[in-house]
Amino acid sequence: MRRTKCCLLLFVLLIHNGCCIKWLALGHSSNEIQQPWTREACTGLRSAGILERKQARACRAAPEVMPSLVQAAIDTSAVCQHSFRNRRWNCSNIERAPDYTPELLTGTREQAFVYAMSAAAAVWRLARGCALGSLASCSCATPPRREPPSPSALTSAFSASSITFGGLASRSSFKWGGCGDDVRSASRIAKRFLQGASPPAFGSTGKFLHAVNMHNHRAGRRAVEQSLSLECKCHGVSGSCSVRTCWRGLGSSGPAVAGARLLRRYATAAEVRPRSGGRLPPLYHHDNLLYTTKSPDYCSPDKNRGSLGTIGRQCNGSSSGYEGCEYLCCGRGHVTKTEEILERCECKYISCCYVKCKTCRSIVKTYECN
């Protein structure tokens, strides 16, 4: 009887612990971006188990934010799978949303990254939506009060092709202008949507897991804030840069910039233990990623822990890094496969409209884990 109750409690915890990232299933269909976001569509996603109750309510209240969130779901999956493409855990299970496997439900380091990355992608896309004028609740960022740094201190790219920052440039005037990305408003909108699930009412353990997830959401939002950079445009006769117009923006690289920050924090994530009241200990910086459960080594298949194993994975036979066969194959060894590739090459035009090519042969070696 006690074992049955424990299993039931664990099941409830798993269900709750993945609730705030079920919305990533929105990225499975590109049609979601273009669909009319009506109240019925939001309610339908709630019925399908993709949106939580409060998330569906936010969807109905501000349907114009949903295309940005759909794109954020796509970004989260793409950045995660690219970041971990050469590691034992390659983030492929994120495509199973909303029916996640245990490694994204049990408070692991990998779950911490996905939570943070989903928040970062949401803030990034919402901030761009603000700047483009597609969201009613925000627009361009309010200009900072402080002056931009001097031209010699700028590291961001200027629109002018070649600018010499001499004595004239150091005396150049400036003004805040353009349309900066309103990350603050975007973060507020994202927080209201992503943290739509209320803390569970069945004990301090569930509340603690909820607190950890919300912390990782905040770490993701902060990663976007820290990705803002100063962008300027020069004005003046013959590119003299007598006047500079500056703003703070996110650039054109997309959420992958924040993803790179979070990947570094994934490597230094801190393990935390439940404490009374379900609160986090006040020892961790807001930027840290936190996890509660140690991850498996992902070497062998283990459905109960969400491990697919690395058998059959391609590896790099000449690398000593994560993608190398020694690490990726977990010491089991690998097989080398040789394939002959025939390709057209050294093509030349003969007369007006005839192309003559040779057939080139190349040998390609691939390595697969045992």
GROMACS .gro file of C-alpha atoms in nm:
model
  370
    1MET     CA    1   0.000   0.000   0.000
    2ARG     CA    2   0.283   0.240   0.091
    3ARG     CA    3   0.462   0.160  -0.235
    4THR     CA    4   0.144   0.235  -0.431
    5LYS     CA    5   0.111   0.574  -0.260
    6CYS     CA    6   0.477   0.655  -0.331
    7CYS     CA    7   0.436   0.566  -0.699
    8LEU     CA    8   0.122   0.777  -0.720
    9LEU     CA    9   0.300   1.074  -0.560
   10LEU     CA   10   0.593   1.037  -0.802
   11PHE     CA   11   0.352   1.022  -1.094
   12VAL     CA   12   0.181   1.342  -0.981
   13LEU     CA   13   0.518   1.511  -0.936
   14LEU     CA   14   0.625   1.411  -1.287
   15ILE     CA   15   0.303   1.543  -1.435
   16HIS     CA   16   0.339   1.875  -1.258
   17ASN     CA   17   0.714   1.907  -1.308
   18GLY     CA   18   0.683   1.920  -1.687
   19CYS     CA   19   0.368   2.130  -1.707
   20CYS     CA   20   0.541   2.461  -1.772
   21ILE     CA   21   0.716   2.341  -2.089
   22LYS     CA   22   0.432   2.148  -2.248
   23TRP     CA   23   0.367   2.459  -2.458
   24LEU     CA   24   0.683   2.375  -2.657
   25ALA     CA   25   0.458   2.137  -2.852
   26LEU     CA   26   0.335   2.452  -3.029
   27GLY     CA   27   0.651   2.437  -3.240
   28HIS     CA   28   0.564   2.102  -3.397
   29SER     CA   29   0.345   2.256  -3.665
   30SER     CA   30   0.444   2.565  -3.860
   31ASN     CA   31   0.072   2.619  -3.930
   32GLU     CA   32   0.033   2.731  -3.569
   33ILE     CA   33   0.214   3.058  -3.651
   34GLN     CA   34  -0.035   3.159  -3.919
   35GLN     CA   35  -0.353   3.028  -3.762
   36PRO     CA   36  -0.613   3.278  -3.636
   37TRP     CA   37  -0.567   3.290  -3.261
   38THR     CA   38  -0.924   3.291  -3.141
   39ARG     CA   39  -1.057   3.212  -2.795
   40GLU     CA   40  -1.162   2.873  -2.928
   41ALA     CA   41  -0.808   2.798  -3.049
   42CYS     CA   42  -0.667   2.880  -2.704
   43THR     CA   43  -0.928   2.663  -2.534
   44GLY     CA   44  -0.856   2.381  -2.777
   45LEU     CA   45  -0.487   2.384  -2.683
   46ARG     CA   46  -0.587   2.367  -2.319
   47SER     CA   47  -0.805   2.064  -2.390
   48ALA     CA   48  -0.518   1.902  -2.581
   49GLY     CA   49  -0.292   1.935  -2.278
   50ILE     CA   50  -0.051   2.179  -2.443
   51LEU     CA   51  -0.144   2.488  -2.243
   52GLU     CA   52  -0.205   2.509  -1.870
   53ARG     CA   53  -0.523   2.673  -1.744
   54LYS     CA   54  -0.358   3.009  -1.675
   55GLN     CA   55  -0.162   2.991  -2.000
   56ALA     CA   56  -0.485   2.939  -2.196
   57ARG     CA   57  -0.631   3.236  -2.013
   58ALA     CA   58  -0.330   3.449  -2.113
   59CYS     CA   59  -0.371   3.325  -2.471
   60ARG     CA   60  -0.734   3.435  -2.479
   61ALA     CA   61  -0.651   3.772  -2.321
   62ALA     CA   62  -0.365   3.857  -2.560
   63PRO     CA   63  -0.379   3.631  -2.867
   64GLU     CA   64  -0.136   3.855  -3.057
   65VAL     CA   65   0.155   3.717  -2.850
   66MET     CA   66   0.099   3.358  -2.961
   67PRO     CA   67   0.286   3.373  -3.297
   68SER     CA   68   0.593   3.494  -3.108
   69LEU     CA   69   0.558   3.209  -2.859
   70VAL     CA   70   0.517   2.953  -3.137
   71GLN     CA   71   0.840   3.078  -3.292
   72ALA     CA   72   1.001   3.065  -2.948
   73ALA     CA   73   0.902   2.698  -2.919
   74ILE     CA   74   1.068   2.629  -3.254
   75ASP     CA   75   1.378   2.821  -3.144
   76THR     CA   76   1.401   2.631  -2.816
   77SER     CA   77   1.403   2.295  -2.991
   78ALA     CA   78   1.650   2.408  -3.258
   79VAL     CA   79   1.896   2.571  -3.017
   80CYS     CA   80   1.881   2.281  -2.771
   81GLN     CA   81   1.940   2.016  -3.037
   82HIS     CA   82   2.221   2.217  -3.195
   83SER     CA   83   2.389   2.283  -2.860
   84PHE     CA   84   2.387   1.916  -2.760
   85ARG     CA   85   2.420   1.759  -3.104
   86ASN     CA   86   2.760   1.605  -3.023
   87ARG     CA   87   2.687   1.495  -2.667
   88ARG     CA   88   2.550   1.174  -2.521
   89TRP     CA   89   2.221   1.347  -2.448
   90ASN     CA   90   2.140   1.521  -2.775
   91CYS     CA   91   1.806   1.682  -2.678
   92SER     CA   92   1.616   1.476  -2.936
   93ASN     CA   93   1.346   1.393  -2.680
   94ILE     CA   94   1.232   1.754  -2.678
   95GLU     CA   95   1.046   1.671  -2.999
   96ARG     CA   96   0.812   1.449  -2.798
   97ALA     CA   97   0.643   1.748  -2.633
   98PRO     CA   98   0.406   1.753  -2.455
   99ASP     CA   99   0.471   1.387  -2.367
  100TYR     CA  100   0.821   1.424  -2.230
  101THR     CA  101   1.053   1.147  -2.121
  102PRO     CA  102   1.172   1.131  -1.756
  103GLU     CA  103   1.495   1.330  -1.801
  104LEU     CA  104   1.284   1.637  -1.876
  105LEU     CA  105   1.045   1.573  -1.587
  106THR     CA  106   1.255   1.478  -1.286
  107GLY     CA  107   1.454   1.796  -1.217
  108THR     CA  108   1.772   1.704  -1.403
  109ARG     CA  109   2.040   1.936  -1.535
  110GLU     CA  110   1.895   1.886  -1.884
  111GLN     CA  111   1.551   1.993  -1.769
  112ALA     CA  112   1.705   2.305  -1.616
  113PHE     CA  113   1.855   2.398  -1.953
  114VAL     CA  114   1.529   2.343  -2.141
  115TYR     CA  115   1.332   2.552  -1.890
  116ALA     CA  116   1.583   2.835  -1.911
  117MET     CA  117   1.613   2.816  -2.289
  118SER     CA  118   1.237   2.821  -2.337
  119ALA     CA  119   1.212   3.139  -2.129
  120ALA     CA  120   1.503   3.299  -2.314
  121ALA     CA  121   1.352   3.221  -2.655
  122ALA     CA  122   1.013   3.355  -2.545
  123VAL     CA  123   1.161   3.684  -2.423
  124TRP     CA  124   1.372   3.719  -2.736
  125ARG     CA  125   1.081   3.670  -2.977
  126LEU     CA  126   0.844   3.885  -2.774
  127ALA     CA  127   1.102   4.167  -2.762
  128ARG     CA  128   1.134   4.154  -3.140
  129GLY     CA  129   0.754   4.157  -3.166
  130CYS     CA  130   0.748   4.469  -2.949
  131ALA     CA  131   0.999   4.647  -3.172
  132LEU     CA  132   0.812   4.547  -3.489
  133GLY     CA  133   0.485   4.685  -3.351
  134SER     CA  134   0.300   4.354  -3.366
  135LEU     CA  135   0.214   4.352  -2.994
  136ALA     CA  136  -0.035   4.594  -2.843
  137SER     CA  137   0.116   4.598  -2.494
  138CYS     CA  138   0.467   4.716  -2.585
  139SER     CA  139   0.671   4.890  -2.853
  140CYS     CA  140   1.028   5.026  -2.850
  141ALA     CA  141   1.232   5.028  -2.534
  142THR     CA  142   1.252   5.344  -2.325
  143PRO     CA  143   1.592   5.509  -2.392
  144PRO     CA  144   1.845   5.470  -2.111
  145ARG     CA  145   1.924   5.770  -1.896
  146ARG     CA  146   2.299   5.736  -1.923
  147GLU     CA  147   2.502   5.848  -2.223
  148PRO     CA  148   2.636   5.588  -2.467
  149PRO     CA  149   3.010   5.522  -2.428
  150SER     CA  150   3.260   5.704  -2.643
  151PRO     CA  151   3.315   5.569  -2.997
  152SER     CA  152   3.651   5.419  -2.901
  153ALA     CA  153   3.477   5.203  -2.641
  154LEU     CA  154   3.211   5.065  -2.874
  155THR     CA  155   3.246   4.706  -2.980
  156SER     CA  156   2.925   4.679  -3.179
  157ALA     CA  157   2.919   4.717  -3.555
  158PHE     CA  158   2.839   5.052  -3.702
  159SER     CA  159   2.633   5.097  -4.014
  160ALA     CA  160   2.903   5.305  -4.184
  161SER     CA  161   3.148   5.094  -4.377
  162SER     CA  162   3.462   5.270  -4.251
  163ILE     CA  163   3.486   5.520  -3.966
  164THR     CA  164   3.800   5.666  -3.816
  165PHE     CA  165   3.756   5.758  -3.452
  166GLY     CA  166   4.004   6.039  -3.407
  167GLY     CA  167   3.982   6.367  -3.226
  168LEU     CA  168   3.669   6.467  -3.420
  169ALA     CA  169   3.491   6.144  -3.331
  170SER     CA  170   3.575   6.177  -2.964
  171ARG     CA  171   3.398   6.514  -2.963
  172SER     CA  172   3.097   6.382  -3.159
  173SER     CA  173   2.756   6.436  -3.007
  174PHE     CA  174   2.509   6.156  -2.963
  175LYS     CA  175   2.142   6.093  -2.912
  176TRP     CA  176   1.935   5.795  -2.815
  177GLY     CA  177   1.719   5.695  -3.107
  178GLY     CA  178   1.620   5.406  -3.328
  179CYS     CA  179   1.402   5.137  -3.177
  180GLY     CA  180   1.564   4.947  -2.896
  181ASP     CA  181   1.436   4.602  -2.803
  182ASP     CA  182   1.202   4.628  -2.506
  183VAL     CA  183   1.335   4.328  -2.316
  184ARG     CA  184   1.184   4.447  -1.989
  185SER     CA  185   0.826   4.441  -2.122
  186ALA     CA  186   0.892   4.117  -2.311
  187SER     CA  187   1.024   3.957  -1.993
  188ARG     CA  188   0.710   4.062  -1.805
  189ILE     CA  189   0.483   3.913  -2.075
  190ALA     CA  190   0.688   3.592  -2.089
  191LYS     CA  191   0.686   3.554  -1.712
  192ARG     CA  192   0.308   3.590  -1.700
  193PHE     CA  193   0.266   3.318  -1.964
  194LEU     CA  194   0.543   3.072  -1.874
  195GLN     CA  195   0.477   3.069  -1.501
  196GLY     CA  196   0.108   3.013  -1.556
  197ALA     CA  197   0.108   2.695  -1.350
  198SER     CA  198   0.043   2.741  -0.981
  199PRO     CA  199   0.258   2.565  -0.720
  200PRO     CA  200   0.116   2.221  -0.635
  201ALA     CA  201  -0.082   2.181  -0.318
  202PHE     CA  202   0.035   1.830  -0.224
  203GLY     CA  203   0.348   1.902  -0.023
  204SER     CA  204   0.677   2.085   0.016
  205THR     CA  205   0.857   1.861  -0.236
  206GLY     CA  206   0.629   1.967  -0.520
  207LYS     CA  207   0.656   2.331  -0.418
  208PHE     CA  208   1.034   2.301  -0.409
  209LEU     CA  209   1.046   2.156  -0.762
  210HIS     CA  210   0.819   2.436  -0.877
  211ALA     CA  211   1.052   2.692  -0.717
  212VAL     CA  212   1.351   2.538  -0.897
  213ASN     CA  213   1.170   2.549  -1.232
  214MET     CA  214   1.070   2.912  -1.179
  215HIS     CA  215   1.430   2.997  -1.087
  216ASN     CA  216   1.553   2.844  -1.414
  217HIS     CA  217   1.288   3.040  -1.604
  218ARG     CA  218   1.424   3.357  -1.449
  219ALA     CA  219   1.781   3.259  -1.537
  220GLY     CA  220   1.671   3.226  -1.900
  221ARG     CA  221   1.506   3.566  -1.899
  222ARG     CA  222   1.815   3.724  -1.748
  223ALA     CA  223   2.033   3.565  -2.017
  224VAL     CA  224   1.844   3.770  -2.276
  225GLU     CA  225   1.881   4.090  -2.073
  226GLN     CA  226   2.256   4.026  -2.064
  227SER     CA  227   2.261   3.976  -2.443
  228LEU     CA  228   2.160   4.335  -2.515
  229SER     CA  229   2.436   4.529  -2.688
  230LEU     CA  230   2.487   4.889  -2.790
  231GLU     CA  231   2.419   4.956  -3.156
  232CYS     CA  232   2.490   5.293  -3.316
  233LYS     CA  233   2.449   5.465  -3.648
  234CYS     CA  234   2.672   5.751  -3.759
  235HIS     CA  235   2.554   6.071  -3.922
  236GLY     CA  236   2.757   6.352  -4.068
  237VAL     CA  237   2.924   6.485  -4.380
  238SER     CA  238   3.133   6.222  -4.561
  239GLY     CA  239   3.098   5.975  -4.277
  240SER     CA  240   3.247   6.213  -4.021
  241CYS     CA  241   3.027   6.068  -3.746
  242SER     CA  242   2.960   6.411  -3.600
  243VAL     CA  243   2.636   6.274  -3.457
  244ARG     CA  244   2.568   5.921  -3.339
  245THR     CA  245   2.224   5.769  -3.294
  246CYS     CA  246   2.240   5.478  -3.049
  247TRP     CA  247   2.003   5.218  -2.909
  248ARG     CA  248   2.024   4.889  -2.719
  249GLY     CA  249   1.926   4.588  -2.926
  250LEU     CA  250   1.946   4.210  -2.946
  251GLY     CA  251   2.109   4.197  -3.287
  252SER     CA  252   2.020   3.955  -3.563
  253SER     CA  253   2.171   3.632  -3.429
  254GLY     CA  254   1.850   3.516  -3.263
  255PRO     CA  255   1.805   3.331  -2.932
  256ALA     CA  256   2.117   3.121  -2.996
  257VAL     CA  257   2.320   3.400  -2.832
  258ALA     CA  258   2.134   3.350  -2.505
  259GLY     CA  259   2.154   2.974  -2.564
  260ALA     CA  260   2.534   2.991  -2.566
  261ARG     CA  261   2.527   3.167  -2.230
  262LEU     CA  262   2.293   2.906  -2.087
  263LEU     CA  263   2.505   2.619  -2.220
  264ARG     CA  264   2.799   2.752  -2.017
  265ARG     CA  265   2.574   2.770  -1.712
  266TYR     CA  266   2.452   2.415  -1.779
  267ALA     CA  267   2.810   2.300  -1.725
  268THR     CA  268   2.826   2.474  -1.387
  269ALA     CA  269   2.469   2.406  -1.271
  270ALA     CA  270   2.425   2.357  -0.898
  271GLU     CA  271   2.241   2.071  -0.728
  272VAL     CA  272   1.990   2.175  -0.463
  273ARG     CA  273   1.801   1.975  -0.205
  274PRO     CA  274   1.447   2.027  -0.072
  275ARG     CA  275   1.418   2.227   0.246
  276SER     CA  276   1.133   2.315   0.477
  277GLY     CA  277   0.863   2.536   0.331
  278GLY     CA  278   0.951   2.444  -0.028
  279ARG     CA  279   1.180   2.747  -0.065
  280LEU     CA  280   1.519   2.771  -0.233
  281PRO     CA  281   1.822   2.836  -0.015
  282PRO     CA  282   1.949   3.194  -0.054
  283LEU     CA  283   2.291   3.079  -0.175
  284TYR     CA  284   2.248   3.083  -0.550
  285HIS     CA  285   2.280   3.369  -0.790
  286HIS     CA  286   1.988   3.445  -1.018
  287ASP     CA  287   2.197   3.348  -1.323
  288ASN     CA  288   2.278   2.995  -1.204
  289LEU     CA  289   2.092   2.693  -1.335
  290LEU     CA  290   1.967   2.462  -1.061
  291TYR     CA  291   1.876   2.093  -1.065
  292THR     CA  292   1.748   1.847  -0.807
  293THR     CA  293   1.823   1.506  -0.961
  294LYS     CA  294   2.152   1.373  -1.094
  295SER     CA  295   2.138   1.285  -1.463
  296PRO     CA  296   2.213   0.937  -1.595
  297ASP     CA  297   2.527   0.899  -1.804
  298TYR     CA  298   2.308   0.843  -2.114
  299CYS     CA  299   2.537   0.563  -2.232
  300SER     CA  300   2.282   0.281  -2.232
  301PRO     CA  301   1.909   0.279  -2.307
  302ASP     CA  302   1.702   0.331  -1.993
  303LYS     CA  303   1.338   0.426  -2.045
  304ASN     CA  304   1.284   0.485  -1.676
  305ARG     CA  305   1.543   0.763  -1.676
  306GLY     CA  306   1.491   0.897  -2.028
  307SER     CA  307   1.818   0.768  -2.171
  308LEU     CA  308   1.824   0.661  -2.536
  309GLY     CA  309   2.183   0.538  -2.518
  310THR     CA  310   2.453   0.605  -2.776
  311ILE     CA  311   2.457   0.274  -2.960
  312GLY     CA  312   2.470   0.344  -3.333
  313ARG     CA  313   2.549   0.716  -3.288
  314GLN     CA  314   2.804   0.862  -3.529
  315CYS     CA  315   3.119   0.994  -3.367
  316ASN     CA  316   3.441   1.168  -3.467
  317GLY     CA  317   3.731   0.927  -3.476
  318SER     CA  318   3.995   1.200  -3.456
  319SER     CA  319   3.846   1.413  -3.177
  320SER     CA  320   3.904   1.399  -2.804
  321GLY     CA  321   3.605   1.622  -2.728
  322TYR     CA  322   3.239   1.547  -2.664
  323GLU     CA  323   3.190   1.430  -3.023
  324GLY     CA  324   3.491   1.195  -3.007
  325CYS     CA  325   3.436   0.821  -3.017
  326GLU     CA  326   3.605   0.762  -2.683
  327TYR     CA  327   3.359   0.983  -2.496
  328LEU     CA  328   3.045   0.939  -2.704
  329CYS     CA  329   3.074   0.559  -2.717
  330CYS     CA  330   3.132   0.538  -2.342
  331GLY     CA  331   3.439   0.319  -2.385
  332ARG     CA  332   3.249   0.046  -2.574
  333GLY     CA  333   3.448   0.103  -2.891
  334HIS     CA  334   3.325   0.182  -3.239
  335VAL     CA  335   3.315   0.045  -3.589
  336THR     CA  336   3.462   0.217  -3.891
  337LYS     CA  337   3.263   0.213  -4.211
  338THR     CA  338   3.413   0.297  -4.548
  339GLU     CA  339   3.201   0.414  -4.838
  340GLU     CA  340   3.300   0.501  -5.192
  341ILE     CA  341   3.130   0.814  -5.325
  342LEU     CA  342   3.101   0.884  -5.697
  343GLU     CA  343   3.056   1.249  -5.793
  344ARG     CA  344   3.066   1.458  -6.105
  345CYS     CA  345   3.369   1.684  -6.114
  346GLU     CA  346   3.595   1.894  -6.338
  347CYS     CA  347   3.300   1.997  -6.552
  348LYS     CA  348   3.370   2.202  -6.864
  349TYR     CA  349   3.148   2.371  -7.117
  350ILE     CA  350   3.181   2.223  -7.464
  351SER     CA  351   3.058   2.446  -7.743
  352CYS     CA  352   2.751   2.650  -7.644
  353CYS     CA  353   2.535   2.418  -7.445
  354TYR     CA  354   2.707   2.091  -7.365
  355VAL     CA  355   2.880   2.016  -7.036
  356LYS     CA  356   3.137   1.742  -7.008
  357CYS     CA  357   3.230   1.613  -6.663
  358LYS     CA  358   3.457   1.352  -6.518
  359THR     CA  359   3.358   1.104  -6.250
  360CYS     CA  360   3.556   1.143  -5.931
  361ARG     CA  361   3.581   0.879  -5.664
  362SER     CA  362   3.629   0.959  -5.298
  363ILE     CA  363   3.646   0.743  -4.990
  364VAL     CA  364   3.442   0.856  -4.690
  365LYS     CA  365   3.493   0.706  -4.347
  366THR     CA  366   3.226   0.713  -4.080
  367TYR     CA  367   3.244   0.591  -3.721
  368GLU     CA  368   2.955   0.441  -3.525
  369CYS     CA  369   2.940   0.353  -3.158
  370ASN     CA  370   2.912  -0.012  -3.060
   0.00000   0.00000   0.00000
